[in-house]
XYZ file of C-alpha atoms in Angstrom:
605
model
C -53.753 -24.723 -9.150
C -53.667 -25.302 -5.391
C -52.644 -22.489 -3.071
C -49.250 -22.805 -1.374
C -49.186 -21.308 2.121
C -46.756 -18.490 2.822
C -44.725 -20.504 5.343
C -43.834 -23.033 2.607
C -43.711 -20.638 -0.319
C -41.170 -18.380 1.371
C -39.072 -21.035 3.106
C -35.393 -20.077 2.598
C -33.627 -22.028 -0.151
C -30.087 -20.953 0.781
C -28.187 -19.381 3.650
C -28.490 -15.832 2.274
C -32.285 -16.035 2.633
C -32.129 -17.077 6.290
C -33.493 -14.419 8.665
C -32.425 -13.800 12.235
C -29.904 -16.656 12.554
C -26.679 -14.986 11.472
C -24.580 -16.742 14.111
C -25.517 -20.185 12.747
C -25.243 -19.139 9.105
C -21.780 -17.685 9.636
C -20.450 -20.820 11.350
C -21.815 -23.213 8.725
C -20.714 -20.985 5.838
C -17.137 -20.844 7.118
C -17.097 -24.601 7.721
C -18.345 -25.336 4.180
C -15.947 -22.861 2.610
C -12.924 -24.359 4.393
C -14.438 -27.888 4.163
C -13.848 -28.502 7.867
C -17.054 -30.534 8.215
C -18.187 -32.341 11.333
C -20.018 -35.626 11.033
C -22.936 -34.726 13.356
C -24.851 -31.483 13.950
C -27.489 -30.712 16.572
C -29.834 -27.762 15.969
C -31.902 -26.593 18.940
C -34.551 -23.905 19.288
C -38.277 -23.247 19.613
C -40.772 -24.106 16.894
C -40.591 -22.264 13.619
C -37.089 -20.773 13.884
C -35.562 -22.751 10.998
C -34.093 -26.036 12.273
C -35.418 -28.212 9.431
C -34.715 -25.460 6.904
C -31.059 -25.235 7.930
C -30.800 -29.023 7.691
C -32.071 -29.036 4.096
C -29.808 -26.157 3.058
C -26.848 -27.992 4.605
C -27.768 -31.157 2.689
C -27.925 -29.152 -0.566
C -24.564 -27.525 0.177
C -22.964 -30.943 0.650
C -24.461 -32.478 -2.499
C -24.797 -29.524 -4.916
C -23.506 -30.371 -8.421
C -23.625 -26.838 -9.780
C -25.598 -25.500 -12.712
C -23.013 -27.002 -15.107
C -22.765 -30.306 -13.220
C -19.150 -29.617 -12.188
C -19.745 -28.070 -8.762
C -18.467 -29.226 -5.410
C -19.149 -28.622 -1.721
C -20.266 -25.017 -1.438
C -21.878 -22.583 0.983
C -24.060 -21.227 -1.851
C -25.991 -24.113 -3.455
C -27.164 -23.354 -6.978
C -30.774 -24.453 -6.431
C -31.149 -25.671 -10.042
C -29.166 -28.905 -10.194
C -30.792 -32.294 -9.752
C -29.656 -32.678 -6.135
C -30.917 -29.230 -5.060
C -34.317 -29.571 -6.706
C -34.821 -33.118 -5.403
C -33.946 -32.097 -1.821
C -36.351 -29.140 -2.022
C -39.128 -31.434 -3.243
C -38.314 -34.251 -0.780
C -37.317 -36.825 -3.432
C -33.554 -37.041 -2.917
C -32.752 -40.660 -2.166
C -29.625 -39.862 -0.129
C -31.402 -37.402 2.162
C -33.602 -39.092 4.789
C -35.794 -37.294 7.307
C -37.052 -39.271 10.321
C -39.745 -37.853 12.575
C -38.797 -39.109 16.030
C -42.150 -38.021 17.448
C -43.885 -40.862 15.565
C -40.874 -43.161 14.979
C -39.299 -43.230 18.398
C -38.575 -46.898 18.913
C -35.398 -48.899 18.507
C -36.742 -50.748 15.450
C -37.172 -47.543 13.434
C -33.684 -46.343 14.375
C -32.111 -49.673 13.481
C -33.876 -49.649 10.104
C -32.387 -46.210 9.455
C -28.909 -47.249 10.526
C -29.005 -50.296 8.231
C -28.890 -47.883 5.280
C -25.626 -46.403 6.588
C -23.564 -49.303 5.215
C -24.501 -48.385 1.626
C -22.735 -45.582 -0.186
C -24.699 -42.672 -1.654
C -26.608 -43.367 -4.841
C -26.882 -39.842 -6.300
C -24.906 -37.437 -4.131
C -21.595 -37.201 -2.335
C -23.016 -37.695 1.142
C -25.851 -39.481 2.817
C -27.597 -37.148 5.263
C -29.787 -38.559 8.061
C -31.986 -35.874 9.575
C -33.809 -36.862 12.807
C -36.391 -34.281 13.862
C -37.530 -33.957 17.498
C -34.719 -36.303 18.458
C -35.454 -35.905 22.183
C -38.561 -38.102 21.655
C -36.467 -41.226 21.011
C -36.456 -43.898 23.679
C -33.339 -44.658 25.697
C -32.937 -47.928 23.832
C -33.097 -46.118 20.501
C -30.466 -43.617 21.671
C -28.191 -46.442 22.753
C -28.630 -48.178 19.404
C -27.354 -45.172 17.456
C -24.459 -44.151 19.715
C -21.739 -46.194 17.978
C -22.687 -45.148 14.467
C -23.128 -41.515 15.600
C -19.611 -41.501 17.038
C -17.806 -43.147 14.098
C -19.977 -42.952 10.971
C -18.648 -43.723 7.467
C -16.955 -40.748 5.791
C -19.905 -40.309 3.412
C -22.529 -40.102 6.198
C -23.636 -36.959 8.038
C -26.087 -36.799 10.948
C -28.322 -33.778 11.494
C -30.411 -33.812 14.686
C -33.059 -31.245 15.614
C -34.920 -30.723 18.885
C -37.020 -28.189 20.751
C -35.954 -29.624 24.118
C -32.199 -30.289 24.280
C -32.406 -30.978 28.024
C -33.953 -34.378 27.244
C -31.163 -35.425 24.882
C -28.606 -37.686 26.640
C -25.209 -36.147 27.231
C -23.650 -39.103 25.395
C -25.382 -37.844 22.249
C -24.640 -34.172 22.918
C -20.928 -34.897 23.258
C -20.842 -36.420 19.755
C -22.435 -33.407 17.990
C -21.724 -29.807 17.165
C -24.570 -27.900 18.814
C -26.137 -24.752 17.358
C -28.882 -22.876 19.176
C -31.305 -21.105 16.826
C -32.683 -18.090 18.676
C -36.251 -16.755 18.673
C -36.428 -13.806 16.309
C -37.031 -10.247 17.470
C -40.426 -8.694 16.619
C -38.760 -6.022 14.470
C -36.939 -8.691 12.454
C -40.190 -10.560 11.853
C -42.034 -7.353 10.936
C -39.422 -6.376 8.341
C -39.576 -9.823 6.768
C -43.381 -9.749 6.664
C -43.239 -6.382 4.888
C -41.037 -7.894 2.165
C -43.292 -10.937 1.796
C -46.492 -8.898 1.550
C -44.862 -6.505 -0.902
C -44.053 -9.484 -3.114
C -47.584 -10.834 -2.655
C -49.031 -7.359 -3.400
C -51.082 -7.349 -0.216
C -51.825 -4.007 1.424
C -50.862 -3.857 5.104
C -50.330 -1.058 7.607
C -47.403 -1.050 10.026
C -49.459 -1.420 13.271
C -51.045 -4.642 11.973
C -47.607 -6.086 11.189
C -46.421 -5.132 14.688
C -49.329 -7.082 16.165
C -48.545 -10.150 14.039
C -44.844 -9.959 14.880
C -45.561 -9.813 18.631
C -48.129 -12.632 18.405
C -45.603 -14.898 16.625
C -43.394 -14.931 19.754
C -40.145 -15.320 17.858
C -41.342 -17.915 15.325
C -41.179 -16.913 11.657
C -43.357 -19.857 10.661
C -46.050 -18.779 13.131
C -45.814 -15.222 11.812
C -46.373 -16.344 8.218
C -49.231 -18.637 9.251
C -50.911 -15.796 11.170
C -50.395 -13.555 8.147
C -52.187 -16.102 5.971
C -55.063 -16.107 8.452
C -55.129 -12.311 8.627
C -55.266 -12.021 4.825
C -58.291 -14.318 4.758
C -59.915 -12.558 7.724
C -59.426 -9.093 6.221
C -60.405 -10.025 2.643
C -56.927 -9.440 1.287
C -56.122 -6.299 3.317
C -54.296 -6.146 6.659
C -55.475 -3.379 8.984
C -54.809 -2.923 12.684
C -58.457 -3.154 13.729
C -59.153 -6.420 11.886
C -55.868 -8.033 12.931
C -56.454 -7.031 16.550
C -59.946 -8.518 16.371
C -58.605 -11.726 14.868
C -55.892 -12.119 17.511
C -58.159 -11.026 20.363
C -55.443 -8.693 21.562
C -56.152 -5.631 23.678
C -55.938 -2.138 22.249
C -53.004 -0.452 23.957
C -55.100 2.642 24.579
C -56.771 0.617 27.362
C -53.339 -0.311 28.711
C -52.167 3.305 28.713
C -55.399 4.350 30.426
C -54.942 1.721 33.135
C -51.302 2.615 33.763
C -52.057 6.318 33.976
C -54.874 5.629 36.440
C -52.582 3.418 38.520
C -49.893 6.094 38.561
C -52.428 8.651 39.790
C -54.104 6.282 42.268
C -57.432 6.540 40.421
C -59.226 3.322 41.445
C -62.500 4.315 39.814
C -60.966 4.537 36.341
C -59.225 1.196 36.894
C -62.498 -0.595 37.742
C -64.450 1.116 34.925
C -61.781 0.205 32.360
C -61.756 -3.397 33.589
C -65.510 -3.600 33.097
C -65.090 -2.127 29.617
C -62.681 -4.948 28.760
C -65.293 -7.453 29.968
C -68.016 -5.766 27.890
C -65.952 -5.930 24.717
C -64.829 -9.499 25.400
C -61.126 -8.620 25.347
C -58.711 -11.140 26.825
C -57.700 -10.623 30.441
C -54.430 -12.489 29.878
C -53.681 -10.316 26.857
C -54.314 -7.203 28.961
C -51.733 -8.216 31.566
C -49.314 -9.275 28.833
C -49.584 -5.897 27.090
C -49.188 -4.114 30.421
C -46.028 -6.113 31.125
C -44.615 -5.120 27.745
C -45.302 -1.427 28.297
C -43.923 -1.532 31.857
C -40.751 -3.187 30.593
C -40.181 -0.369 28.107
C -40.957 2.190 30.814
C -38.348 0.604 33.098
C -35.733 0.786 30.336
C -36.490 4.479 29.764
C -36.261 5.189 33.491
C -32.938 3.373 33.823
C -31.481 4.653 30.529
C -33.176 7.967 29.689
C -30.919 8.446 26.661
C -32.055 5.218 25.007
C -32.676 5.527 21.286
C -36.069 6.681 20.108
C -37.821 4.764 17.344
C -39.297 7.397 15.044
C -41.591 4.774 13.510
C -43.061 3.814 16.874
C -46.169 5.919 17.590
C -46.306 4.606 21.165
C -42.917 5.947 22.227
C -44.194 9.371 23.291
C -46.970 7.847 25.425
C -44.572 5.403 27.071
C -42.060 8.194 27.769
C -44.788 10.250 29.431
C -45.797 7.333 31.658
C -42.148 6.661 32.514
C -41.812 10.239 33.752
C -45.085 10.040 35.689
C -44.389 6.816 37.590
C -41.440 6.222 39.973
C -38.965 3.540 38.971
C -39.590 1.355 42.047
C -43.334 1.445 41.388
C -42.775 0.407 37.765
C -40.798 -2.628 38.912
C -43.508 -3.571 41.407
C -46.295 -3.313 38.829
C -44.296 -5.402 36.358
C -43.832 -8.166 38.925
C -47.519 -8.161 39.928
C -48.625 -8.333 36.268
C -46.385 -11.334 35.619
C -47.649 -13.215 38.671
C -51.233 -12.140 38.004
C -51.282 -13.928 34.650
C -50.751 -17.218 36.430
C -53.703 -16.559 38.735
C -56.286 -15.976 35.996
C -56.934 -19.686 35.544
C -57.480 -20.223 39.271
C -60.397 -17.792 39.518
C -63.956 -18.743 38.456
C -64.127 -15.548 36.390
C -60.981 -14.304 34.652
C -62.278 -10.722 34.529
C -62.858 -10.752 38.280
C -59.299 -12.036 38.647
C -58.091 -9.249 36.349
C -59.865 -6.653 38.491
C -58.277 -8.093 41.636
C -54.815 -7.954 40.077
C -55.332 -4.324 39.086
C -56.622 -3.416 42.543
C -53.622 -5.178 44.034
C -51.449 -2.796 42.039
C -53.184 0.064 43.848
C -53.080 -1.589 47.274
C -49.339 -2.214 47.127
C -48.232 1.143 45.761
C -44.909 1.926 47.510
C -46.064 5.345 48.760
C -49.282 3.971 50.238
C -47.466 1.040 51.848
C -44.843 3.313 53.450
C -47.498 5.709 54.737
C -49.594 2.920 56.240
C -46.560 1.449 57.978
C -45.536 4.835 59.369
C -49.066 5.524 60.664
C -49.209 2.201 62.491
C -45.826 2.826 64.083
C -46.788 6.346 65.199
C -50.061 5.261 66.760
C -48.351 2.387 68.527
C -45.723 4.707 70.037
C -48.254 7.265 71.237
C -50.441 4.590 72.795
C -47.708 3.425 75.203
C -47.985 4.769 78.772
C -45.648 7.711 79.323
C -44.778 7.976 75.617
C -43.790 11.450 74.490
C -43.993 12.845 70.982
C -40.767 12.937 69.019
C -39.003 16.235 68.455
C -38.890 15.475 64.726
C -41.973 15.315 62.513
C -43.042 11.792 61.623
C -44.171 10.929 58.109
C -47.486 9.112 58.260
C -50.602 8.735 56.167
C -52.604 11.803 55.125
C -55.736 12.604 57.091
C -58.293 15.356 57.673
C -57.469 18.845 58.868
C -55.364 18.947 62.076
C -57.362 18.730 65.282
C -56.435 20.873 68.289
C -54.050 19.432 70.837
C -55.371 19.269 74.384
C -52.739 19.521 77.112
C -52.812 20.054 80.856
C -50.643 23.145 81.426
C -49.879 24.422 84.972
C -51.089 27.887 85.831
C -48.591 30.651 85.164
C -47.225 28.941 82.076
C -48.258 29.220 78.455
C -47.282 27.858 75.097
C -44.544 29.683 73.198
C -45.682 31.944 70.386
C -44.230 29.666 67.693
C -46.425 26.804 68.915
C -49.619 28.825 68.979
C -52.141 28.154 66.187
C -51.360 30.311 63.173
C -54.142 32.628 61.973
C -55.570 31.788 58.566
C -55.290 34.743 56.161
C -57.616 34.931 53.171
C -56.043 33.941 49.878
C -57.296 33.518 46.368
C -55.154 30.423 45.953
C -56.024 27.596 48.340
C -53.023 26.054 50.000
C -52.762 22.420 51.106
C -52.776 21.840 54.855
C -49.384 22.014 56.496
C -47.884 19.378 58.732
C -48.093 20.823 62.260
C -44.868 21.263 64.149
C -44.361 19.021 67.166
C -46.078 20.557 70.214
C -43.749 21.319 73.101
C -44.990 22.413 76.557
C -42.734 24.945 78.288
C -42.956 24.776 82.075
C -40.762 25.026 85.143
C -42.732 22.238 86.744
C -41.515 18.616 86.694
C -41.992 16.791 83.388
C -44.972 14.782 84.665
C -46.998 17.988 85.062
C -47.505 18.227 81.288
C -49.721 15.378 80.245
C -50.635 14.791 76.592
C -54.227 13.667 76.378
C -54.638 13.267 72.580
C -52.428 13.841 69.591
C -53.595 13.615 66.004
C -50.802 13.759 63.440
C -51.280 14.409 59.740
C -49.202 14.429 56.618
C -49.422 16.931 53.815
C -51.456 15.221 51.069
C -50.067 14.715 47.587
C -51.718 17.454 45.475
C -51.681 15.258 42.367
C -53.927 12.544 43.774
C -57.600 12.579 44.658
C -57.919 16.325 43.982
C -61.315 17.579 42.721
C -61.425 19.337 39.389
C -62.296 22.603 41.143
C -59.046 22.432 43.127
C -57.005 21.495 40.038
C -58.456 24.394 38.069
C -57.381 26.859 40.792
C -54.153 25.156 41.886
C -51.651 27.104 39.755
C -50.719 30.599 40.878
C -49.130 32.504 38.007
C -45.843 34.379 38.208
C -43.720 36.296 35.670
C -41.128 33.533 35.552
C -43.889 30.947 35.217
C -45.508 32.872 32.360
C -42.178 33.187 30.583
C -41.289 29.504 31.045
C -44.736 28.348 29.904
C -44.547 30.414 26.702
C -40.993 29.210 26.022
C -41.859 25.525 26.479
C -44.973 25.833 24.308
C -42.869 27.390 21.530
C -40.247 24.607 21.753
C -42.964 21.942 21.587
C -44.694 23.617 18.663
C -41.446 23.595 16.678
C -40.735 19.992 17.775
C -37.378 21.094 19.156
C -37.915 18.886 22.225
C -39.363 15.371 22.333
C -39.689 12.364 24.630
C -37.857 12.715 27.964
C -36.573 16.222 27.194
C -40.133 17.395 26.607
C -41.274 15.788 29.858
C -38.462 17.534 31.743
C -39.554 20.902 30.338
C -43.240 20.255 31.040
C -42.763 19.039 34.616
C -40.146 21.645 35.629
C -40.651 24.990 37.360
C -38.412 27.919 36.490
C -37.287 29.047 39.947
C -34.716 31.678 38.985
C -32.999 32.924 35.845
C -29.808 34.836 35.384
C -28.066 36.033 32.260
C -26.130 32.808 31.822
C -27.817 30.307 34.172
C -31.402 29.168 34.867
C -32.498 27.156 37.890
C -35.218 24.547 37.350
C -37.041 22.477 39.960
C -38.542 19.034 39.364
C -40.367 16.675 41.707
C -38.948 13.374 40.434
C -35.286 12.412 40.392
C -35.886 10.356 37.230
C -36.394 13.611 35.283
C -33.175 15.182 36.569
C -30.810 13.488 34.120
C -27.693 15.204 32.701
C -28.439 14.106 29.153
C -31.964 15.509 29.220
C -30.756 18.811 30.689
C -28.065 19.154 28.022
C -30.517 18.549 25.173
C -32.984 21.010 26.690
C -30.218 23.608 27.016
C -29.282 23.031 23.375
C -32.891 23.578 22.312
C -33.058 26.783 24.373
C -29.823 28.016 22.789
C -31.310 27.450 19.339
C -34.362 29.454 20.420
C -32.151 32.385 21.483
C -31.453 31.579 25.155
C -27.820 30.359 25.461
C -27.883 29.507 29.155
C -26.695 26.731 31.424
C -29.439 24.726 33.156
C -29.211 23.672 36.804
C -31.954 21.440 38.245
C -32.941 20.642 41.809
C -35.465 18.194 43.208
C -38.295 19.660 45.239
C -41.939 20.569 45.316
C -43.228 22.193 42.109
C -46.107 24.655 42.299
C -46.058 26.202 38.806
C -45.056 24.188 35.744
C -46.339 23.973 32.160
C -47.814 20.559 32.908
C -49.745 21.926 35.907
C -50.994 24.845 33.833
C -52.139 22.484 31.100
C -53.906 20.334 33.692
C -55.584 23.403 35.185
C -56.740 24.533 31.731
C -58.089 21.073 30.970
C -59.897 21.008 34.309
C -61.444 24.395 33.602
C -62.644 23.172 30.217
C -64.026 20.000 31.813
C -65.910 21.966 34.465
C -67.371 24.257 31.819
C -68.441 21.302 29.668
C -70.117 19.573 32.633
C -71.883 22.790 33.632
C -73.239 23.259 30.114
C -74.588 19.702 30.032
C -76.104 19.699 33.507
C -77.678 23.130 33.042
C -79.295 22.154 29.776
C -83.131 22.184 30.237
C -83.602 19.070 28.108
C -81.053 17.123 30.170
C -82.679 18.234 33.404
C -86.096 17.220 32.062
C -84.837 13.750 31.089
C -83.220 13.248 34.480
C -86.308 14.480 36.360
C -89.068 12.782 34.334
C -87.411 9.576 33.130
C -84.688 8.958 35.713
C -81.933 9.398 33.136
C -78.342 9.379 34.349
C -75.182 10.786 32.850
C -72.431 8.180 32.628
C -69.429 9.400 34.649
C -66.531 10.321 32.410
C -68.665 10.520 29.268
C -68.637 14.322 29.121
C -65.641 15.591 27.198
C -64.900 19.220 26.325
C -65.116 20.017 22.626
């Protein structure tokens, strides 16, 4: 017995089995029930969404005789009468399918129309189905216009096309048009689960998600890929084998790239790109997966209260990235990824093109672009003859420690105390350099007596970027409120009382002050300061025994659970690296054989 592929075996036989096309099914069902039937239908949509299937079900509905032979026009064909079985097997004499892709001339259309003068032989209606109708020539279209407009009462036309723009308007105006939509990945995944359950094939959910995304809205493509995956995996569908078959990129690489881009870590971006090259993973697939993740991040940033899919293991990672990256930067990265896919074919090496696209994401980060523009403007102003520094601090790019300002000051005058260099007091916690106040020269002499020879302006660097592990490990200075907030957040996370965006708000926030009925939190990003997230966090705190009202402000955070976790991780990383580098065997290998430790390969246990 020959094997019947899944796409044919599970082709819907009636309207109730149709998946993802409820709008078309409802319209046709109501028309058949009330018997308000048009003489010509046009079904449009991409490949594999059910155009031919709907045409055959419609033909069965028009010609069904019922199981007892006494049936009439119905929206639920029996599937067992002679007309239904013959249409399913392609032997019904009154149902004619014409493939316009190979029969596109006027002669083929005229031969079909010559049969229109004869009444049906077996059924109530003759049904002419013309697939890919947009492939017909203009002469062929003109030949069928008259019959299409006024066919005999026993004749129905069903036209199908993937490109309705190429169908003449004279034909469109004579038909009822139904657009069959591409199916959502979740709809395809649910249908594949039912099919594989019937086929008794083991499959995990991540593998079905990959197949559903790869189908791109086509149920036929999804079933064909499932057939291929069953053969590739020896009857079992697993994520690793399906990913290998499709050549799709593991999303762990995508999450790693996006986190590195958010933190401005160019080294990790380049190393990950080379890893993709080494494993032969598709560059186009990488950018496609990144676009998908960025799209979900943008939705979370715009609508923080969007529903969480408990069956989606990637939701927590995407929510964390959405909180880490500003909304404008997410939009920029999404746009660059989309345009970068079109550039892959122009480069001699697609992996080199991928690396350039990723580096472009770093080069055009909004913060870096604004800082560079501000620095150029500041230098240009100060270079003009007679230019004086502004009374307000100017935001420009970060630089090294502030250099002294040299000024010609007349005798008998001195700088005010507030403009004198501040003494540096020892501290166990290193502080980032401060932006110097604008220097003002106080003198009774005319303004031209004070001449600025050189001014070097700096901006306070972002402590989250380009900070050595030693600085990260020492960056958090503890406080009683910080200790209390850290313990409270850890307890809420351990009991799973907070998840997704609420958890990110708690992790990234600093407890600034607490009263008996109100706590003040501080966050660095406006995207975290959402009323819905604050209310859910307050509800979780009330359940834990702290019925307080939360108030949040946006500002610089110096002590948060996330920073403490990062400091602890940095401490563990430093300890792990010290253990490895101090090992006598490792030192011997490096000294005698020139061995090298791959950066990033040391992980704390």
